[in-house]
mmCIF file of C-alpha atoms in Angstrom:
data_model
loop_
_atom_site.group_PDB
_atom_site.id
_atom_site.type_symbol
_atom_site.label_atom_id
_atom_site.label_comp_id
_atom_site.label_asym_id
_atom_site.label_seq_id
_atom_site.Cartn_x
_atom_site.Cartn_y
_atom_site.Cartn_z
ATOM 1 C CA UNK A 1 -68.467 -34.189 0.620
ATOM 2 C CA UNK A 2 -66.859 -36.256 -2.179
ATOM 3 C CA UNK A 3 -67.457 -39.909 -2.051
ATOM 4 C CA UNK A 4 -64.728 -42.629 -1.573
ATOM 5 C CA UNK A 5 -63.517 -44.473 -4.327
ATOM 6 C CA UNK A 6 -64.441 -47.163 -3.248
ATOM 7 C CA UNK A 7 -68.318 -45.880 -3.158
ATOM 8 C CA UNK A 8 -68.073 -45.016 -6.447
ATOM 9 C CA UNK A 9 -66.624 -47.612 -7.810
ATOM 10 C CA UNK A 10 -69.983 -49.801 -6.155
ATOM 11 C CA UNK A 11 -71.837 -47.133 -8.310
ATOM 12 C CA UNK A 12 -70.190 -48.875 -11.626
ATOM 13 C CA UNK A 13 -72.968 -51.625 -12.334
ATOM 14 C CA UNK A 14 -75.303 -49.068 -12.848
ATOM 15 C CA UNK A 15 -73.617 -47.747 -15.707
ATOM 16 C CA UNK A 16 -75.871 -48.985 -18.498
ATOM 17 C CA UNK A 17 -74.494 -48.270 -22.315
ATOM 18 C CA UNK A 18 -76.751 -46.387 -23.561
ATOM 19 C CA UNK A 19 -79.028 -47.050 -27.298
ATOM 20 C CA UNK A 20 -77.438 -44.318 -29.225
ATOM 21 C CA UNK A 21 -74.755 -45.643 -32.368
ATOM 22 C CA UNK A 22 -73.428 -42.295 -32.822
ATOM 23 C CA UNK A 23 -70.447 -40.330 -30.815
ATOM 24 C CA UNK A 24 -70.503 -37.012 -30.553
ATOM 25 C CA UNK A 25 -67.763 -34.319 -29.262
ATOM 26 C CA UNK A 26 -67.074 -35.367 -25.839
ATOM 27 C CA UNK A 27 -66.356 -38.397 -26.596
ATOM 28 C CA UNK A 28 -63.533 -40.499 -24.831
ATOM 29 C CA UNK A 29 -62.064 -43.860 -26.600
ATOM 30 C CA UNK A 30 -60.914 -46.687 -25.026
ATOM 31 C CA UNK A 31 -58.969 -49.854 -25.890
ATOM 32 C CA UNK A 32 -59.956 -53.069 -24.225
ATOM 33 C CA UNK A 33 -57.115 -55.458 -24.498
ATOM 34 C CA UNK A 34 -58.695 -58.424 -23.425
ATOM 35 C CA UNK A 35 -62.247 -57.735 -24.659
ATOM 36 C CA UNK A 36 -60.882 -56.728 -28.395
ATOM 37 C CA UNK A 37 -63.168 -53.530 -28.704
ATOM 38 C CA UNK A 38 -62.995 -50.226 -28.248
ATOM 39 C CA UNK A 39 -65.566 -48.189 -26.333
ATOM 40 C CA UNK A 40 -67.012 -44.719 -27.050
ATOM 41 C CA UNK A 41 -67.843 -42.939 -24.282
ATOM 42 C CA UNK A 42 -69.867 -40.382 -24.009
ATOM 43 C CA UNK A 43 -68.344 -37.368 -21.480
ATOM 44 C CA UNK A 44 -71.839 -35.879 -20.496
ATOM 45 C CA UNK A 45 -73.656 -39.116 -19.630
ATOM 46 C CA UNK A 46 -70.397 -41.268 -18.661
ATOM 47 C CA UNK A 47 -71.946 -44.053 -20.828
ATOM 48 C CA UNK A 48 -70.880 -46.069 -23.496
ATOM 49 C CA UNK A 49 -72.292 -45.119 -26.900
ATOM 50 C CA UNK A 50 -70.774 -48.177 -28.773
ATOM 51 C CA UNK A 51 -68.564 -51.067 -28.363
ATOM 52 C CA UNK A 52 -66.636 -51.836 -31.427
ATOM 53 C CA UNK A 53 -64.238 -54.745 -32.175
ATOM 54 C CA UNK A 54 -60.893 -54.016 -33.189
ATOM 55 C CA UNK A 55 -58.271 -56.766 -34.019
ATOM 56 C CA UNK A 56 -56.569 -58.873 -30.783
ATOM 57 C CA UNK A 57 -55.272 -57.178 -28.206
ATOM 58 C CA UNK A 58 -55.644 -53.272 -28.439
ATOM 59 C CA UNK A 59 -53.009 -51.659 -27.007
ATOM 60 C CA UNK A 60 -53.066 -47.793 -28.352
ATOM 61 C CA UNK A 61 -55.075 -44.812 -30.533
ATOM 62 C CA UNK A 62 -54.635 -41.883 -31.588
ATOM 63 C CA UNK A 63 -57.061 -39.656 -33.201
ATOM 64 C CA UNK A 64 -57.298 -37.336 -36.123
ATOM 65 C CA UNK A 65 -56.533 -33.385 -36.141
ATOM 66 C CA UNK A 66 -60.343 -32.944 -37.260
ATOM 67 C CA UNK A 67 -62.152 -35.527 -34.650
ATOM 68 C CA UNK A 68 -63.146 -37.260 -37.120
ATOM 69 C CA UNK A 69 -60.704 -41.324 -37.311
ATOM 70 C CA UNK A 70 -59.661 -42.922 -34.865
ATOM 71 C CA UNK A 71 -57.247 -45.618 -35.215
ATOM 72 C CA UNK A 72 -56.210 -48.232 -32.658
ATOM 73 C CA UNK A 73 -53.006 -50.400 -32.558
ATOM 74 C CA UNK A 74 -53.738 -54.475 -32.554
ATOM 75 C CA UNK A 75 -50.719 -55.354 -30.740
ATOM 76 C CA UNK A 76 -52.034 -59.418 -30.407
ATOM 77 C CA UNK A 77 -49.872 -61.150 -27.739
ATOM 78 C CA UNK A 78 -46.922 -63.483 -26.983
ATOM 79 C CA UNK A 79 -48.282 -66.144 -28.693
ATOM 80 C CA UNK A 80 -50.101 -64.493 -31.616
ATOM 81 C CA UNK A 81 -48.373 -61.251 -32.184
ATOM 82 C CA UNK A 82 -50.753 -58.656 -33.610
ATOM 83 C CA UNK A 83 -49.714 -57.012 -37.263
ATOM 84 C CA UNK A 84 -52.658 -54.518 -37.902
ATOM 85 C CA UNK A 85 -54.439 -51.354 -37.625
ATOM 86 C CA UNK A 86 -58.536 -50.738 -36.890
ATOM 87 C CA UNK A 87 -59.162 -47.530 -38.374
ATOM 88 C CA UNK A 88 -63.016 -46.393 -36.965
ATOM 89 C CA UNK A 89 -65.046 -43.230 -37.793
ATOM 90 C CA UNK A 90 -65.940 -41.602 -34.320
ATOM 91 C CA UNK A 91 -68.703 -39.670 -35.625
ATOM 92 C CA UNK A 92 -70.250 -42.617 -37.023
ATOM 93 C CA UNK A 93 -69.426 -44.958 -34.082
ATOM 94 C CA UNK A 94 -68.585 -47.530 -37.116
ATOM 95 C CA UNK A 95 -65.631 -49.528 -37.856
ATOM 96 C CA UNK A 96 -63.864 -47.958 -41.133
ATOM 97 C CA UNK A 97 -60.941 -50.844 -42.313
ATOM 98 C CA UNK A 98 -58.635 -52.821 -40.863
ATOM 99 C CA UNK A 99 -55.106 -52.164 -42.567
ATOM 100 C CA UNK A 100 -52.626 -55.283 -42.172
ATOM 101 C CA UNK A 101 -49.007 -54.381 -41.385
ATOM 102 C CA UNK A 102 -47.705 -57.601 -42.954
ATOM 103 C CA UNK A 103 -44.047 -58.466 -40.957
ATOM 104 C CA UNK A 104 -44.524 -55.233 -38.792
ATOM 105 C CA UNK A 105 -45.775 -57.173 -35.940
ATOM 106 C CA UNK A 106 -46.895 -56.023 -32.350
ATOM 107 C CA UNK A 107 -47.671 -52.482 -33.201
ATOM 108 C CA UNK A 108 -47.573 -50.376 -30.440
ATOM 109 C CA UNK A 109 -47.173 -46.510 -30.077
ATOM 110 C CA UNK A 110 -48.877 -44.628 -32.282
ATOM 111 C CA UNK A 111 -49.408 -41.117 -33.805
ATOM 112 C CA UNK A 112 -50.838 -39.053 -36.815
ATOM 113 C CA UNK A 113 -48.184 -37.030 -38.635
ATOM 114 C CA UNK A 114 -51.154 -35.129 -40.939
ATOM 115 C CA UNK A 115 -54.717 -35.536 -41.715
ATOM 116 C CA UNK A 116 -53.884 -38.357 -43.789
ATOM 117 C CA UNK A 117 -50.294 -40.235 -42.522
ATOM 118 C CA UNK A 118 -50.018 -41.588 -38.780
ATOM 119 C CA UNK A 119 -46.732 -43.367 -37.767
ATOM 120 C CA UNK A 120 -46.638 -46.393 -35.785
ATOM 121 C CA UNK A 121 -43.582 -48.294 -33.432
ATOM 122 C CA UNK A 122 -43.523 -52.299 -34.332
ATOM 123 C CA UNK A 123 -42.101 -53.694 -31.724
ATOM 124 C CA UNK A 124 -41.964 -57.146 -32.951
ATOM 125 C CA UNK A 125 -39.530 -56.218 -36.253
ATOM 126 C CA UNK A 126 -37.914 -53.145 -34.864
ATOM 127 C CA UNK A 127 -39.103 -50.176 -37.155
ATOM 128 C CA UNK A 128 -41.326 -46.952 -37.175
ATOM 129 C CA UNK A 129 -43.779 -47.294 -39.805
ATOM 130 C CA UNK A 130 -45.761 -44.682 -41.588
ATOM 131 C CA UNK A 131 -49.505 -45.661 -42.727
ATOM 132 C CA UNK A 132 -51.594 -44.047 -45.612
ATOM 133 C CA UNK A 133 -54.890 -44.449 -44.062
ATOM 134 C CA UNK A 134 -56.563 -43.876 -47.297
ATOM 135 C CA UNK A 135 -54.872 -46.499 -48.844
ATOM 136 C CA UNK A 136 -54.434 -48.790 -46.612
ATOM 137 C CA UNK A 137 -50.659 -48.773 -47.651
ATOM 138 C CA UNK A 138 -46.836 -48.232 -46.060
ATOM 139 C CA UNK A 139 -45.352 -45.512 -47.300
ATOM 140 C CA UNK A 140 -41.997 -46.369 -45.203
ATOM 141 C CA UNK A 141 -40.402 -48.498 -42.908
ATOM 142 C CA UNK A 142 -37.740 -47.306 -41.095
ATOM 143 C CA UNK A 143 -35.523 -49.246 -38.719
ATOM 144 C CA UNK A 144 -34.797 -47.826 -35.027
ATOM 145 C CA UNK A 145 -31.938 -50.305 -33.949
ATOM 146 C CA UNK A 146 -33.050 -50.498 -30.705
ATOM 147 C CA UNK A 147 -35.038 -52.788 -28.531
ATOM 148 C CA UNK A 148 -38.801 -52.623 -27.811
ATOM 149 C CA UNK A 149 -39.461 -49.655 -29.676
ATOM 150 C CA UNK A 150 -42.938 -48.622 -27.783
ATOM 151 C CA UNK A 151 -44.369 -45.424 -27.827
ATOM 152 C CA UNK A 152 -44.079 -42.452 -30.055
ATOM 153 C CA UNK A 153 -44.508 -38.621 -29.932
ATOM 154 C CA UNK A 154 -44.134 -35.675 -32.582
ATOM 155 C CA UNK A 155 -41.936 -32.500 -32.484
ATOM 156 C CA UNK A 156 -40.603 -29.850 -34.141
ATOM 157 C CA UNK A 157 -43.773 -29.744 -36.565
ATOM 158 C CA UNK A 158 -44.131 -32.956 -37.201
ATOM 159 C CA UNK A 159 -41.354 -33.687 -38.771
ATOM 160 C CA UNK A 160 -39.195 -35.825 -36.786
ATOM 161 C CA UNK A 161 -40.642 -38.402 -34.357
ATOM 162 C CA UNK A 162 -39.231 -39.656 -31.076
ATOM 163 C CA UNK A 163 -39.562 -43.531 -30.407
ATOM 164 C CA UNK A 164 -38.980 -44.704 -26.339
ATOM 165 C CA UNK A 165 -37.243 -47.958 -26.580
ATOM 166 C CA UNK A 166 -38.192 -49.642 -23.680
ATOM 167 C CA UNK A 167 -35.423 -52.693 -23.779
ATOM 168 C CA UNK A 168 -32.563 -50.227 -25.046
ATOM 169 C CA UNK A 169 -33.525 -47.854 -22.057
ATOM 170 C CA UNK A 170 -33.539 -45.022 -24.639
ATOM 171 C CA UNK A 171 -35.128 -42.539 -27.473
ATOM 172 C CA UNK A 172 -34.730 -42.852 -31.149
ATOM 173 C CA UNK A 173 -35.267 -39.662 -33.073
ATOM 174 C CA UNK A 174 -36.203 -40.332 -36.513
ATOM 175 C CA UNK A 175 -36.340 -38.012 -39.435
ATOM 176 C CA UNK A 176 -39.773 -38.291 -41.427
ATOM 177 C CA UNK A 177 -38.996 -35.991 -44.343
ATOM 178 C CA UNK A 178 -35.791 -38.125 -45.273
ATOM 179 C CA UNK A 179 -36.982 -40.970 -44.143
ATOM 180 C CA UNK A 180 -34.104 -42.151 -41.628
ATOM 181 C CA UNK A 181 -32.942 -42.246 -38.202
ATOM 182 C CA UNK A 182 -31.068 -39.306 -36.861
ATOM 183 C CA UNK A 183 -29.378 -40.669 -33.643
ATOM 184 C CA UNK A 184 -30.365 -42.614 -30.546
ATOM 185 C CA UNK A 185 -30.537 -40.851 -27.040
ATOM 186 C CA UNK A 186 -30.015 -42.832 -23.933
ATOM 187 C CA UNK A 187 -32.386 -41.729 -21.225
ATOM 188 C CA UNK A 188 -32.654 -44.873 -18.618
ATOM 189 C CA UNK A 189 -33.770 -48.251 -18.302
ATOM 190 C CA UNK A 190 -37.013 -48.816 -19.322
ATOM 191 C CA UNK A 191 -37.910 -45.801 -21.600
ATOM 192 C CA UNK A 192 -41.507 -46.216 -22.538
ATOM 193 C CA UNK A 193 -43.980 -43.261 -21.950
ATOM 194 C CA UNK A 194 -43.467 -39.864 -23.842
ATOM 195 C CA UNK A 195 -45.016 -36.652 -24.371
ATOM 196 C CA UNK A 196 -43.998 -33.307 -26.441
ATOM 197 C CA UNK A 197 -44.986 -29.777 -24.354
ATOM 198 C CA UNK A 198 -47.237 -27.653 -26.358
ATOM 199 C CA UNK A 199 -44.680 -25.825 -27.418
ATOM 200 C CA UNK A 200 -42.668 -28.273 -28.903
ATOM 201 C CA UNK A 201 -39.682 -27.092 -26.621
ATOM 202 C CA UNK A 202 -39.153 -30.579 -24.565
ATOM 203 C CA UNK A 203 -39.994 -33.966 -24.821
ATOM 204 C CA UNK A 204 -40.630 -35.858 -21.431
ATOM 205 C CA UNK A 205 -39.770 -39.640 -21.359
ATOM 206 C CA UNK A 206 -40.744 -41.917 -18.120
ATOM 207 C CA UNK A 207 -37.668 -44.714 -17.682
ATOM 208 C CA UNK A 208 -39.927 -47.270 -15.709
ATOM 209 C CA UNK A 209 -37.232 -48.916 -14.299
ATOM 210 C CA UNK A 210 -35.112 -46.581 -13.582
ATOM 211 C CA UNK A 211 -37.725 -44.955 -11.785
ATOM 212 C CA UNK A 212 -36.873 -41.707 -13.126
ATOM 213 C CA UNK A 213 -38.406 -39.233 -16.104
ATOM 214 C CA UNK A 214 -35.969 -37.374 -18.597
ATOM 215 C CA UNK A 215 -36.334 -34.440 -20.220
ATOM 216 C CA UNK A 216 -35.003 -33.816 -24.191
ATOM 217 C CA UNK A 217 -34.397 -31.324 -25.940
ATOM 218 C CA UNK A 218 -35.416 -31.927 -29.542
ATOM 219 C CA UNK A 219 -33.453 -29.649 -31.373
ATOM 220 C CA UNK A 220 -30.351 -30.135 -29.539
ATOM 221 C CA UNK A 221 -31.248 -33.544 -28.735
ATOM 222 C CA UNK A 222 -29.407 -33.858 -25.136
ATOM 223 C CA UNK A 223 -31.144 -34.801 -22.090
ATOM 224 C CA UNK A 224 -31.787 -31.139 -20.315
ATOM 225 C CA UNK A 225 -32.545 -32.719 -16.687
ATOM 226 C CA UNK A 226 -33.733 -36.336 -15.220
ATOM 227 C CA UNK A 227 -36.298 -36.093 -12.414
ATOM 228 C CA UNK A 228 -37.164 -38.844 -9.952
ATOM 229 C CA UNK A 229 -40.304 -40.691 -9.860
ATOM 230 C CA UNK A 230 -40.503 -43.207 -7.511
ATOM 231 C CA UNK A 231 -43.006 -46.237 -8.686
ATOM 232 C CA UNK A 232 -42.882 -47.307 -12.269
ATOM 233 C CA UNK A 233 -43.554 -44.509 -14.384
ATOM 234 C CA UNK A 234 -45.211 -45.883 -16.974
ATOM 235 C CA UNK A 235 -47.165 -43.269 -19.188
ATOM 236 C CA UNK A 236 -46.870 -39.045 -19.235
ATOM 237 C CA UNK A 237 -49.285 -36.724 -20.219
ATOM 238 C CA UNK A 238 -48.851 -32.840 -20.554
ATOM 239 C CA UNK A 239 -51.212 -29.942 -19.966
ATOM 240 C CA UNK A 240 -52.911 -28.306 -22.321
ATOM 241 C CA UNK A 241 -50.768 -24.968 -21.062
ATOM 242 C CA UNK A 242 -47.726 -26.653 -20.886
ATOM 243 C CA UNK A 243 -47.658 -26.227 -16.976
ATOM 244 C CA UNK A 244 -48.092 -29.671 -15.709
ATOM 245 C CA UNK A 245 -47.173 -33.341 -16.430
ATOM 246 C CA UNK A 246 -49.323 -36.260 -14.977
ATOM 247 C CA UNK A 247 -47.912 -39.387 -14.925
ATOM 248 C CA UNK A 248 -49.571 -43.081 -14.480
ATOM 249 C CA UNK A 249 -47.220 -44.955 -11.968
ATOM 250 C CA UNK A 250 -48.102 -48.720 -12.598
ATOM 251 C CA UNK A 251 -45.943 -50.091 -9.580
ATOM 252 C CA UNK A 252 -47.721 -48.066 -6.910
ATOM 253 C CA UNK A 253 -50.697 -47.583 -8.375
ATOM 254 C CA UNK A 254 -50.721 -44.049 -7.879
ATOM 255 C CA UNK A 255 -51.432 -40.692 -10.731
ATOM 256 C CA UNK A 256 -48.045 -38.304 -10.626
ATOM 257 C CA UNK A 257 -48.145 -34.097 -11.224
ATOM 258 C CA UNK A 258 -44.590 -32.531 -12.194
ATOM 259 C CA UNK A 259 -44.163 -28.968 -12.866
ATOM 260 C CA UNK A 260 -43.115 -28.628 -16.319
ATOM 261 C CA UNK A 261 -41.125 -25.421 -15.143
ATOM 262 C CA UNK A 262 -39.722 -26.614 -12.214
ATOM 263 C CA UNK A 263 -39.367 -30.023 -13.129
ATOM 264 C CA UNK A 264 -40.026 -31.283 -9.970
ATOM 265 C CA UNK A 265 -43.048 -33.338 -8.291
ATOM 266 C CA UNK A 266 -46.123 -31.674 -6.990
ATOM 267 C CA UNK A 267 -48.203 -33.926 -5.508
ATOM 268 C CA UNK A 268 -49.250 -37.812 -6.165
ATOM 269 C CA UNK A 269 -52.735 -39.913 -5.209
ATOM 270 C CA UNK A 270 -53.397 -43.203 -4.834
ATOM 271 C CA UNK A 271 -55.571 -44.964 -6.862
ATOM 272 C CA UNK A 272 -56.729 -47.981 -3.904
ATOM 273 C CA UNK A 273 -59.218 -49.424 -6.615
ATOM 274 C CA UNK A 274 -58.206 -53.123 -6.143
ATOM 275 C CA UNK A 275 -58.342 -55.733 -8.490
ATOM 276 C CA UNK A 276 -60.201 -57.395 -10.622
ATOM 277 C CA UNK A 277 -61.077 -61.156 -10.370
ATOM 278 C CA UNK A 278 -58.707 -61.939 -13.725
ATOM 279 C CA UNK A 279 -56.208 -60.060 -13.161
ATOM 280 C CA UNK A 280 -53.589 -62.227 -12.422
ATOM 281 C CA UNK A 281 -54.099 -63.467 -16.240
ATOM 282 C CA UNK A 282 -53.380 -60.137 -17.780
ATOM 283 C CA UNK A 283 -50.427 -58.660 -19.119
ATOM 284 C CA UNK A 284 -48.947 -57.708 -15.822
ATOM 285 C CA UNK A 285 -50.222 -60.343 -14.121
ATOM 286 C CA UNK A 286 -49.307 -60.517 -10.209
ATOM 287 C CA UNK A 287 -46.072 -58.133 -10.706
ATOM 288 C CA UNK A 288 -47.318 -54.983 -8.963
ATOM 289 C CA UNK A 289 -49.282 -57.323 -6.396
ATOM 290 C CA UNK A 290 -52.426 -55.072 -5.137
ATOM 291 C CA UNK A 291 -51.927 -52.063 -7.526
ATOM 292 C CA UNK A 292 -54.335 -51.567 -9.946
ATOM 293 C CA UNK A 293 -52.303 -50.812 -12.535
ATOM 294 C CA UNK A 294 -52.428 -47.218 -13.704
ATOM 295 C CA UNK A 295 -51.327 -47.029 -17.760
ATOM 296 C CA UNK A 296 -53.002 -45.131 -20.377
ATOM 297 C CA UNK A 297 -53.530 -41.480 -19.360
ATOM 298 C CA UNK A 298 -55.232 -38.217 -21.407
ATOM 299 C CA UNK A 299 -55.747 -34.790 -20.331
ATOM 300 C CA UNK A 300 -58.923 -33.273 -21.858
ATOM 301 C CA UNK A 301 -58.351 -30.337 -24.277
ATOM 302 C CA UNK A 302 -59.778 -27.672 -21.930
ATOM 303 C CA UNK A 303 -57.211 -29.391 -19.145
ATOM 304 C CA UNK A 304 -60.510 -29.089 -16.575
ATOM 305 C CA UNK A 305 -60.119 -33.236 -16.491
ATOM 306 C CA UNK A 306 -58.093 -35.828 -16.995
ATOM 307 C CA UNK A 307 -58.674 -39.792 -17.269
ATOM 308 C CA UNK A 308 -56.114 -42.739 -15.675
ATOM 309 C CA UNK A 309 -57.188 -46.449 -16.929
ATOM 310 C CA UNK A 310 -56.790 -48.869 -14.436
ATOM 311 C CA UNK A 311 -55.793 -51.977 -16.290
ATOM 312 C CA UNK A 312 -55.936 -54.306 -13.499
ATOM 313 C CA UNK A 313 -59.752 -52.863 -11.717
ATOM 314 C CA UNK A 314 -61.314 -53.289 -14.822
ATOM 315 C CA UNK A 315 -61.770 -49.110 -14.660
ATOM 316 C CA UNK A 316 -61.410 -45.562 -15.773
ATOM 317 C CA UNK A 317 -60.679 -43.007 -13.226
ATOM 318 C CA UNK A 318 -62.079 -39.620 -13.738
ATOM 319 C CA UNK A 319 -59.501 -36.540 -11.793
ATOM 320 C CA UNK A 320 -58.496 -33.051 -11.676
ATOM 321 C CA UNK A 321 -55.243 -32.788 -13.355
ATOM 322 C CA UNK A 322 -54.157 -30.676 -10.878
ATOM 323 C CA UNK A 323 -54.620 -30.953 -7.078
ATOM 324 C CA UNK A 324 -55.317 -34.800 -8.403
ATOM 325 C CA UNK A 325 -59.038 -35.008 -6.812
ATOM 326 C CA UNK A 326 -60.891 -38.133 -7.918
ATOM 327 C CA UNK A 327 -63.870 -37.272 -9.713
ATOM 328 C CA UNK A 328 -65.351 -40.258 -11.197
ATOM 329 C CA UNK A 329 -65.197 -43.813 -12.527
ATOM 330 C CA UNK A 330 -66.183 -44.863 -15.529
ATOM 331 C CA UNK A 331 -66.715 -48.355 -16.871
ATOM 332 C CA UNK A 332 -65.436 -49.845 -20.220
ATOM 333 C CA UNK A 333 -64.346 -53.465 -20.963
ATOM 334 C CA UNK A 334 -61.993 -55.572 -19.813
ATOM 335 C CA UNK A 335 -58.340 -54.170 -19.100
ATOM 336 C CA UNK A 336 -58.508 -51.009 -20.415
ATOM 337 C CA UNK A 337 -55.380 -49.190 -21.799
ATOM 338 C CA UNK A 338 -54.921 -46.932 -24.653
ATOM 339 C CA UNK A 339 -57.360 -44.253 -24.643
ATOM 340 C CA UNK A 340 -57.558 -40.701 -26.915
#
């Protein structure tokens, strides 16, 4: 019989980190937004291998083709906007650099475009900029005319990037070889979470206040279909296979399947994790009242798992990314987001 959420989540004190400083595969990173860290944790024991600071406010990561760097997004907040990257060596469970962004303030979504080169949304001046990592330099800075550029995904071989503009309530696709902005796509209010299939055939967008997800076609670069998804769809995530989409829905607190094929909902669970004591001085405060906020989301590699952060419970929820069957909880910092 699998236990309650609740049960588990009474379970969470006696997740001790454990002595080890290194990471190794199985490893699952995740930002702490109000702590400043990142924590490593360790997929066999469910345990924290390290706890690393990062700059203020970490909001995203994204890791390297090899495994090897991860770097996280310091997106600071409303009073102290955030203008740099933490770059970290995962193996090593050591901080690498910090690379500062200068004017590009409150960077946000984040990808790599090559072993090398990741490209990053800066919300607070408007552009998509692309980061040596080597370096420590910007190799380009390229404007997206929109407002609240947020998050950013990859297609057609990595060379053109889509940017969801969450206050223009549309996508930006941007041109990385010639270095310019192609056009703008309007998808719905609220465009913030995206994804690319495997196959690089559609990208999927979730318009959180429009309540709705649309997918793109990135070579014609048209909106193929918008689906419904009641709840605040806030982040997307797509199998391994291509078959599924799981998205967080921040409003209602619950985790979201779609059939990619389909394109229509599957099934949905509720997350009733409560909140923590603090929460009402966090990013989304009292908004979604009891909901415990459901934002970042991954999907393992082998697509046997995927993990939900609960920013508001202080948690990470461990389920199947198919029939949605809580697994586990797992314990990082305070408000946990980003994760890779």
């Amino acid at each position: 019989m699998r236990p309650s959420l609740m049960a588990v989540v009474g379970l969470l004190g006696l997740l001790i980190p454990l002595p080890s400083s290194t990471a190794t595969a199985g490893t699952l990173l995740v930002a702490n937004k109000s702590d400043d860290t990142v924590d490593l944790l360790d997929l066999d024991s469910h345990r924290s291998v390290a706890t690393l600071e990062t700059g203020h406010a970490p909001h995203e990561i994204a890791v390297s083709p090899d495994g090897a760097v991860a770097v996280i997004t310091n997106y600071g907040d409303w009073d102290a906007p955030g203008s740099s990257l933490t770059v970290i060596d995962v193996r090593g469970a050591l901080v690498r650099k910090e690379i500062d962004l200068g004017t590009y303030t409150r960077p946000h979504g984040i990808t790599f475009v090559d072993s090398r080169r990741v490209a990053v949304t800066a919300e607070g001046s408007g552009h998509l900029v692309v980061v040596d990592l080597e370096n420590g330099t910007i190799l380009a800075a390229i404007e997206t005319g929109q407002e609240v550029s947020h998050m950013v995904a990859t297609g057609l071989a990595g060379s053109r990037v889509f940017v969801a503009n969450i206050g223009s309530g549309s996508v930006t696709v941007i041109d990385l070889a010639e270095g310019k902005k192609v056009t703008d796509i309007p998808t719905g209010e609220g465009a913030e979470g995206i994804a690319t299939t495997p196959d690089g055939h559609e990208i999927w967008v979730t318009n959180r206040g429009a309540d709705t997800l649309s997918v793109i076609d990135p070579e014609t670069l048209t909106v193929l279909e918008t689906v419904p998804c009641p709840g605040f769809p806030i982040r997307i995530a797509i199998s391994p296979g291509g078959t599924r989409a799981l998205v967080s829905a921040a409003r209602s607190g619950e985790v979201v399947v779609f059939d990619t094929r389909s394109r229509s909902e599957v099934t949905r669970t509720q997350l009733d994790l409560g909140n923590a004591p603090d929460a009402s001085r966090r990013l989304f405060g009292d908004r979604f009242g009891d909901s415990p906020v459901p934002v970042g989301l991954v999907i393992d590699p082998t697509g046997d798992r995927a993990w939900v952060a609960a920013t508001q419970a202080d948690a990470v929820v461990v389920i199947d990314p198919n029939g949605l069957v809580v697994r586990d909880l797992l314990r990082a910092g305070h408000e946990p987001d980003g994760m890779a």
